CSV table of C-alpha atoms and ligand atoms in Angstrom, one decimal:
chain,number,residue,atom,x,y,z
A,13,MET,CA,16.1,-5.6,-58.1
A,14,GLY,CA,17.7,-3.4,-61.0
A,15,GLN,CA,16.7,-0.2,-62.1
A,16,GLY,CA,13.5,0.0,-60.0
A,17,GLU,CA,15.8,-0.5,-56.7
A,18,PHE,CA,17.9,2.4,-57.6
A,19,ASP,CA,14.9,4.5,-58.3
A,20,LEU,CA,13.5,3.7,-55.0
A,21,ILE,CA,16.9,4.6,-53.3
A,22,ARG,CA,16.9,7.8,-54.8
A,23,ARG,CA,13.4,8.5,-53.8
A,24,ILE,CA,14.4,7.7,-50.3
A,25,ALA,CA,17.5,9.8,-50.6
A,26,ALA,CA,15.3,12.8,-51.5
A,27,LYS,CA,13.3,12.7,-48.5
A,28,VAL,CA,16.3,12.7,-46.1
A,29,SER,CA,16.9,15.6,-43.7
A,30,PRO,CA,20.7,15.6,-43.3
A,31,ARG,CA,22.2,16.4,-39.8
A,32,GLN,CA,25.6,18.2,-39.4
A,33,GLU,CA,27.3,15.3,-37.5
A,34,THR,CA,26.8,13.2,-40.7
A,35,ARG,CA,30.1,13.1,-43.0
A,36,LEU,CA,28.5,10.8,-45.4
A,37,GLY,CA,25.0,9.6,-46.0
A,38,ILE,CA,23.3,7.4,-48.6
A,39,GLY,CA,25.2,6.7,-51.7
A,40,ASP,CA,28.7,5.0,-50.7
A,41,ASP,CA,29.3,1.5,-49.4
A,42,CYS,CA,29.1,2.9,-46.0
A,43,ALA,CA,27.7,6.0,-44.1
A,44,LEU,CA,30.4,8.0,-42.0
A,45,VAL,CA,29.3,9.6,-39.1
A,46,GLN,CA,31.1,11.7,-36.4
A,47,ILE,CA,30.1,10.6,-32.8
A,48,PRO,CA,29.4,13.7,-30.7
A,49,GLN,CA,32.1,14.6,-28.0
A,50,GLY,CA,31.2,13.4,-24.6
A,51,HIS,CA,28.7,10.9,-25.9
A,52,GLU,CA,28.2,7.0,-26.5
A,53,LEU,CA,26.2,5.8,-29.1
A,54,ALA,CA,23.1,3.7,-28.3
A,55,ILE,CA,22.4,1.2,-31.2
A,56,THR,CA,19.5,-0.8,-31.7
A,57,VAL,CA,17.7,-2.9,-34.6
A,58,ASP,CA,14.2,-4.2,-34.9
A,59,THR,CA,12.6,-6.1,-37.8
A,60,MET,CA,9.0,-6.2,-38.8
A,61,VAL,CA,8.0,-9.4,-40.4
A,62,GLU,CA,4.5,-9.6,-42.5
A,63,GLY,CA,2.5,-12.3,-40.9
A,64,THR,CA,4.6,-12.1,-37.5
A,65,HIS,CA,4.6,-8.4,-36.6
A,66,PHE,CA,1.7,-7.2,-38.8
A,67,LEU,CA,-1.2,-8.5,-40.7
A,68,LYS,CA,-1.1,-8.7,-44.6
A,69,GLY,CA,-3.0,-5.7,-46.0
A,70,THR,CA,-2.1,-3.4,-43.1
A,71,ASN,CA,-2.0,0.3,-44.1
A,72,PRO,CA,1.7,0.9,-45.5
A,73,ARG,CA,1.6,4.4,-44.0
A,74,HIS,CA,1.2,3.0,-40.5
A,75,LEU,CA,3.8,0.3,-41.0
A,76,GLY,CA,6.3,2.8,-42.1
A,77,HIS,CA,5.4,4.9,-38.7
A,78,LYS,CA,5.5,1.7,-36.7
A,79,LEU,CA,8.7,0.5,-38.2
A,80,LEU,CA,10.7,3.7,-37.0
A,81,ALA,CA,8.4,4.1,-33.8
A,82,VAL,CA,9.4,0.7,-32.2
A,83,ASN,CA,13.2,1.6,-32.6
A,84,LEU,CA,12.9,5.0,-31.5
A,85,SER,CA,11.0,3.6,-28.5
A,86,ASP,CA,14.3,1.5,-27.9
A,87,LEU,CA,16.5,4.6,-28.0
A,88,ALA,CA,13.8,6.1,-25.6
A,89,ALA,CA,14.2,3.4,-23.0
A,90,MET,CA,17.9,4.1,-22.6
A,91,GLY,CA,17.6,8.0,-22.6
A,92,ALA,CA,19.2,8.3,-26.0
A,93,GLU,CA,18.6,11.3,-28.5
A,94,PRO,CA,18.0,10.0,-31.9
A,95,LEU,CA,20.5,10.9,-34.5
A,96,TRP,CA,20.8,8.1,-37.4
A,97,CYS,CA,19.0,5.1,-38.8
A,98,THR,CA,19.4,2.4,-41.6
A,99,LEU,CA,16.6,1.3,-43.5
A,100,ALA,CA,16.5,-2.4,-44.9
A,101,LEU,CA,13.5,-3.3,-47.2
A,102,THR,CA,12.5,-6.7,-48.4
A,103,LEU,CA,9.6,-6.2,-50.6
A,104,PRO,CA,7.8,-8.9,-52.9
A,105,ASP,CA,7.5,-5.7,-55.6
A,106,LEU,CA,7.9,-2.1,-56.2
A,107,ASP,CA,4.3,-1.3,-56.0
A,108,PRO,CA,4.8,2.5,-56.1
A,109,ILE,CA,1.5,3.3,-54.3
A,110,TRP,CA,2.5,1.0,-51.4
A,111,ILE,CA,6.2,2.6,-51.2
A,112,GLU,CA,5.0,6.2,-51.4
A,113,ALA,CA,2.3,5.4,-48.2
A,114,PHE,CA,5.3,3.5,-46.4
A,115,LEU,CA,7.9,6.2,-46.8
A,116,GLU,CA,5.2,8.9,-45.9
A,117,GLY,CA,4.5,7.1,-42.6
A,118,PHE,CA,8.3,6.7,-42.2
A,119,PHE,CA,9.5,10.2,-42.9
A,120,ASN,CA,6.8,12.1,-41.0
A,121,LEU,CA,8.0,10.4,-37.9
A,122,ALA,CA,11.6,10.7,-38.7
A,123,LYS,CA,11.3,14.4,-39.5
A,124,SER,CA,9.6,14.9,-36.0
A,125,HIS,CA,12.5,13.3,-34.4
A,126,HIS,CA,15.3,14.7,-36.4
A,127,ILE,CA,16.6,11.3,-37.3
A,128,GLU,CA,18.4,11.1,-40.4
A,129,VAL,CA,18.4,7.9,-42.9
A,130,ILE,CA,22.3,7.3,-43.7
A,131,GLY,CA,22.0,4.0,-45.5
A,132,GLY,CA,20.0,0.9,-45.9
A,133,ASP,CA,19.5,-2.2,-48.3
A,134,THR,CA,16.8,-3.2,-50.6
A,135,THR,CA,15.9,-6.6,-51.6
A,136,GLN,CA,13.2,-8.7,-53.3
A,137,GLY,CA,11.4,-11.1,-50.9
A,138,PRO,CA,8.5,-11.8,-48.6
A,139,ARG,CA,7.8,-8.4,-47.2
A,140,ALA,CA,10.2,-7.5,-44.2
A,141,MET,CA,11.3,-4.3,-42.9
A,142,THR,CA,14.2,-3.6,-40.3
A,143,VAL,CA,15.6,-0.5,-38.9
A,144,GLN,CA,19.0,0.3,-37.3
A,145,ALA,CA,18.7,3.3,-35.1
A,146,LEU,CA,21.6,5.1,-33.5
A,147,GLY,CA,21.3,7.8,-30.8
A,148,LYS,CA,23.6,9.7,-28.5
A,149,ILE,CA,23.8,9.5,-24.7
A,150,PRO,CA,26.2,11.5,-22.6
A,151,ILE,CA,28.8,9.1,-21.2
A,152,GLY,CA,27.5,7.0,-18.2
A,153,GLU,CA,24.0,8.2,-18.3
A,154,ALA,CA,22.2,5.5,-20.2
A,155,LEU,CA,19.2,4.2,-18.6
A,156,ARG,CA,20.0,0.4,-18.0
A,157,ARG,CA,17.5,-2.6,-17.0
A,158,SER,CA,19.7,-3.5,-14.2
A,159,HIS,CA,20.0,-0.6,-12.0
A,160,ALA,CA,16.5,-0.7,-10.0
A,161,LYS,CA,17.0,-0.5,-6.3
A,162,VAL,CA,14.8,-1.9,-3.5
A,163,GLY,CA,12.3,0.9,-2.6
A,164,ASP,CA,12.1,2.4,-6.0
A,165,LEU,CA,8.9,3.4,-7.3
A,166,ILE,CA,7.7,1.7,-10.7
A,167,TYR,CA,6.2,3.9,-13.1
A,168,ILE,CA,4.7,3.3,-16.8
A,169,SER,CA,4.4,6.3,-18.8
A,170,GLY,CA,0.8,5.6,-20.4
A,171,PRO,CA,-2.2,3.0,-20.8
A,172,LEU,CA,-1.6,-0.7,-21.6
A,173,GLY,CA,-3.4,-3.2,-23.5
A,174,GLY,CA,-4.6,-0.7,-26.3
A,175,ALA,CA,-2.5,-2.3,-28.7
A,176,GLY,CA,-3.5,-5.8,-28.0
A,177,LEU,CA,-7.2,-4.8,-27.9
A,178,GLY,CA,-6.6,-3.2,-31.5
A,179,LEU,CA,-5.0,-6.6,-32.7
A,180,ARG,CA,-8.3,-8.1,-31.4
A,181,MET,CA,-10.5,-5.8,-33.4
A,182,ARG,CA,-8.3,-6.3,-36.5
A,183,GLN,CA,-8.9,-10.0,-36.2
A,184,ASN,CA,-12.5,-9.7,-35.5
A,185,LEU,CA,-12.1,-11.3,-32.2
A,186,THR,CA,-14.3,-8.6,-30.2
A,187,THR,CA,-17.2,-6.5,-30.9
A,188,ILE,CA,-15.7,-3.4,-29.3
A,189,GLN,CA,-14.7,-0.6,-31.5
A,190,ASP,CA,-12.4,2.1,-30.4
A,191,LYS,CA,-10.0,4.2,-32.7
A,192,ALA,CA,-7.7,4.8,-29.8
A,193,ALA,CA,-6.9,1.2,-29.6
A,194,ILE,CA,-6.0,0.8,-33.3
A,195,ASP,CA,-3.8,3.8,-33.2
A,196,ALA,CA,-2.1,2.1,-30.2
A,197,LEU,CA,-1.5,-1.0,-32.3
A,198,GLU,CA,-0.8,0.8,-35.6
A,199,CYS,CA,0.7,4.2,-34.7
A,200,PRO,CA,2.6,4.0,-31.5
A,201,THR,CA,4.2,7.0,-30.2
A,202,PRO,CA,7.7,6.5,-29.1
A,203,ARG,CA,8.4,8.3,-25.4
A,204,THR,CA,11.3,10.0,-26.8
A,205,ALA,CA,11.1,13.3,-24.7
A,206,LEU,CA,10.4,11.4,-21.6
A,207,GLY,CA,13.3,8.9,-22.0
A,208,GLN,CA,15.7,11.7,-22.4
A,209,ALA,CA,14.2,13.8,-19.4
A,210,LEU,CA,14.6,10.7,-17.3
A,211,ARG,CA,18.3,10.7,-17.7
A,212,GLY,CA,19.7,11.1,-14.0
A,213,ILE,CA,16.3,10.3,-12.3
A,214,ALA,CA,15.5,7.0,-13.4
A,215,HIS,CA,17.4,4.0,-11.8
A,216,ALA,CA,16.0,1.5,-14.5
A,217,CYS,CA,13.8,1.7,-17.9
A,218,ILE,CA,12.5,-0.5,-20.4
A,219,ASP,CA,10.0,0.0,-23.1
A,220,ILE,CA,7.1,-2.4,-23.0
A,221,SER,CA,7.1,-4.1,-26.4
A,222,ASP,CA,6.3,-7.9,-25.2
A,223,GLY,CA,3.9,-6.9,-22.4
A,224,LEU,CA,4.4,-5.4,-18.7
A,225,LEU,CA,5.0,-9.0,-17.2
A,226,ALA,CA,7.6,-9.7,-19.6
A,227,ASP,CA,9.4,-6.5,-19.6
A,228,LEU,CA,9.1,-5.6,-16.0
A,229,GLY,CA,10.3,-9.1,-15.4
A,230,HIS,CA,13.6,-8.2,-17.5
A,231,ILE,CA,14.3,-5.4,-15.0
A,232,LEU,CA,13.8,-7.4,-12.1
A,233,ASN,CA,16.1,-10.2,-13.3
A,234,SER,CA,18.9,-7.9,-14.3
A,235,SER,CA,18.6,-6.1,-11.4
A,236,GLU,CA,18.1,-9.1,-9.1
A,237,VAL,CA,15.1,-7.7,-7.2
A,238,GLY,CA,11.4,-8.4,-7.1
A,239,ALA,CA,8.6,-6.2,-7.4
A,240,THR,CA,5.0,-5.6,-6.2
A,241,ILE,CA,2.6,-4.0,-8.4
A,242,ASP,CA,-1.1,-2.9,-8.0
A,243,ILE,CA,-3.1,-4.3,-11.3
A,244,GLU,CA,-5.8,-1.5,-10.4
A,245,ALA,CA,-3.2,1.2,-10.5
A,246,ILE,CA,-2.4,0.5,-14.2
A,247,PRO,CA,-3.9,3.2,-16.7
A,248,LEU,CA,-6.2,1.7,-19.0
A,249,LEU,CA,-8.3,2.7,-22.0
A,250,THR,CA,-11.9,2.8,-21.4
A,251,SER,CA,-12.1,0.5,-24.1
A,252,VAL,CA,-9.6,-2.1,-22.6
A,253,ARG,CA,-11.5,-1.8,-19.2
A,254,SER,CA,-14.7,-2.9,-21.1
A,255,TYR,CA,-12.9,-5.7,-22.7
A,256,CYS,CA,-11.3,-7.1,-19.4
A,257,ALA,CA,-14.7,-6.8,-17.8
A,258,ALA,CA,-16.6,-8.5,-20.6
A,259,THR,CA,-13.9,-11.2,-21.0
A,260,GLY,CA,-13.0,-11.6,-17.3
A,261,ASP,CA,-9.6,-11.5,-18.4
A,262,MET,CA,-8.2,-9.1,-16.1
A,263,GLU,CA,-4.4,-9.9,-17.0
A,264,PHE,CA,-5.0,-8.9,-20.4
A,265,PRO,CA,-3.2,-5.6,-20.2
A,266,LEU,CA,-0.4,-7.1,-18.5
A,267,THR,CA,0.4,-9.7,-21.1
A,268,SER,CA,-0.6,-8.1,-24.3
A,269,GLY,CA,2.3,-6.5,-26.0
A,270,ASP,CA,3.2,-3.8,-28.4
A,271,ASP,CA,2.2,-0.8,-26.4
A,272,TYR,CA,5.6,1.0,-26.3
A,273,GLU,CA,5.1,2.8,-23.0
A,274,LEU,CA,8.0,3.0,-20.9
A,275,CYS,CA,8.4,1.2,-17.6
A,276,PHE,CA,10.9,2.8,-15.2
A,277,THR,CA,11.9,2.9,-11.7
A,278,VAL,CA,12.9,5.9,-9.7
A,279,PRO,CA,13.8,6.4,-6.0
A,280,SER,CA,10.8,7.7,-3.9
A,281,ASP,CA,12.0,10.9,-3.3
A,282,GLN,CA,11.8,11.8,-7.0
A,283,ARG,CA,8.1,11.3,-7.1
A,284,GLY,CA,7.1,14.9,-7.5
A,285,ARG,CA,9.6,15.4,-10.2
A,286,VAL,CA,8.7,12.6,-12.3
A,287,ASP,CA,4.9,13.3,-11.9
A,288,SER,CA,5.5,16.9,-13.1
A,289,LEU,CA,7.6,15.6,-16.0
A,290,LEU,CA,4.7,13.5,-16.8
A,291,LYS,CA,2.3,16.3,-16.8
A,292,GLN,CA,4.6,18.4,-18.7
A,293,HIS,CA,4.9,15.7,-21.6
A,294,GLN,CA,0.9,15.2,-21.5
A,295,LEU,CA,1.3,11.5,-20.3
A,296,GLU,CA,-1.1,9.7,-18.2
A,297,GLY,CA,1.6,7.9,-16.6
A,298,ARG,CA,1.8,6.7,-12.9
A,299,VAL,CA,3.1,4.9,-10.2
A,300,ILE,CA,1.9,1.3,-10.3
A,301,GLY,CA,4.2,-0.4,-7.6
A,302,GLU,CA,7.5,-0.6,-6.2
A,303,ILE,CA,10.6,-2.5,-6.3
A,304,VAL,CA,11.0,-5.0,-3.3
A,305,LYS,CA,13.9,-7.3,-2.0
A,306,ASN,CA,11.7,-10.6,-2.3
A,307,LYS,CA,12.4,-11.9,-5.9
A,308,GLY,CA,9.6,-12.1,-8.5
A,309,LEU,CA,6.5,-10.3,-9.6
A,310,HIS,CA,4.0,-9.9,-6.9
A,311,VAL,CA,0.7,-8.8,-8.5
A,312,LEU,CA,-1.9,-7.2,-6.0
A,313,GLN,CA,-5.7,-6.8,-6.8
A,314,GLY,CA,-7.7,-4.9,-4.1
A,315,GLY,CA,-4.6,-5.6,-1.8
A,316,ARG,CA,-4.7,-9.3,-2.2
A,317,PRO,CA,-2.5,-11.3,-4.2
A,318,LEU,CA,-3.6,-12.3,-8.0
A,319,LEU,CA,-2.2,-15.7,-9.3
A,320,LEU,CA,-1.1,-15.2,-12.9
A,321,LYS,CA,-1.6,-17.5,-15.7
A,322,GLY,CA,0.0,-15.8,-18.6
A,323,LYS,CA,3.5,-14.3,-19.5
A,324,GLY,CA,4.4,-11.9,-22.2
A,325,TYR,CA,4.9,-12.4,-25.8
A,326,GLU,CA,8.0,-14.7,-26.7
A,327,HIS,CA,9.0,-15.6,-30.2
A,328,PHE,CA,10.2,-19.2,-30.7
A,329,LYS,CA,8.1,-20.3,-27.8
A,330,ASN,CA,6.5,-23.2,-29.6
A,331,SER,CA,9.6,-24.4,-31.3
A,332,THR,CA,12.7,-26.2,-30.2
A,333,THR,CA,15.3,-23.6,-31.2
B,419,ADP,P1,26.0,-1.9,-51.7
B,419,ADP,O1,25.7,-2.9,-52.9
B,419,ADP,O2,27.5,-1.2,-51.6
B,419,ADP,O3,25.6,-2.5,-50.3
B,419,ADP,P2,23.6,-0.8,-52.4
B,419,ADP,O4,23.4,-0.7,-53.7
B,419,ADP,O5,22.9,-1.9,-51.6
B,419,ADP,O6,25.2,-0.6,-52.0
B,419,ADP,O7,23.0,0.5,-52.0
B,419,ADP,C1,23.6,1.8,-52.6
B,419,ADP,C2,23.5,2.8,-51.5
B,419,ADP,O8,22.1,3.2,-50.9
B,419,ADP,C3,23.9,2.5,-50.1
B,419,ADP,O9,24.6,3.8,-49.6
B,419,ADP,C4,23.2,2.3,-49.1
B,419,ADP,O10,23.2,2.3,-47.7
B,419,ADP,C5,21.8,2.8,-49.7
B,419,ADP,N1,20.5,2.3,-49.7
B,419,ADP,C6,20.4,1.0,-50.1
B,419,ADP,N2,19.1,0.6,-49.9
B,419,ADP,C7,18.4,1.5,-49.1
B,419,ADP,C8,17.3,1.7,-48.3
B,419,ADP,N3,16.2,0.8,-48.4
B,419,ADP,N4,17.0,2.9,-47.6
B,419,ADP,C9,18.2,3.8,-47.6
B,419,ADP,N5,19.2,3.7,-48.2
B,419,ADP,C10,19.2,2.5,-49.0
B,420,MG,MG1,23.7,-3.5,-50.3
């Protein structure tokens, strides 16, 4: 991209708040970091592609926020503390207004989470952005999908379906208007502090990016257990409740993705501790069910089994790859 590319990298570098564990940040062929003693590194990467993950014309400040937020959410789901990230930008042009807004959204969230940008890549092409994030976890304390136990309570950290409704609003597929749903879609809040607080308490944890059915399904498959959940126990925005009632689609909050709440399982004797943690972090999380021996996901409504039609979001589901 020539001179403009280096101007952009300089602008990014000027916004970085360095961490003491960093030996070398932006500017060389690689970054160099020192892994804090007694810790493992948690590493995750997520890409957002225009047309697939966001609509053309989405506010760039929200895109910058969300790109980092979805990666921080993965770190949170492992119980990791954010340390570093790299930022790969593929842009059709170097529109300074778009870039400034994007970087503002990105770096506001980066600063509040003390995560340092230590490198990246810049290329020209159809708009797509990737972040790789690294966080630290005391050795052996990561929250894995595979450790749920029969008898565990299943929690979610907050309301579901908000992002899905926000997307329908943006696509003019509903007459409901709710800023909270748009915020859930465009400015999700990663549950970073909660994830770390759940170390040593939760048996299993995942962040809900593809919908509760799909993501709780991952916990069940990797832990080789089943679950019973009560659809009426799931916290919902009032607008989502209205949407479900108006469309008759009660499954909507279970299958729509992009909410980035945590779903985690804890032994039942930890309930009091988890409830006060949620309160302390001002989250509307609650118990929605329990882990059972009988494989599969059993959804109850008013005590009766609900037959489900949908699944969560899956890329490539209509292709042969
Ligand atoms: P190289 O050609 O050796 O890969 P680049 O010219 O791509 O190096 O990048 C120069 C430096 O700027 C590297 O340290 C790289 O990590 C960093 N960098 C490039 N693009 C970005 C970006 N979008 N965000 C942050 N750092 C970047
Ligand atoms: Mg490069």
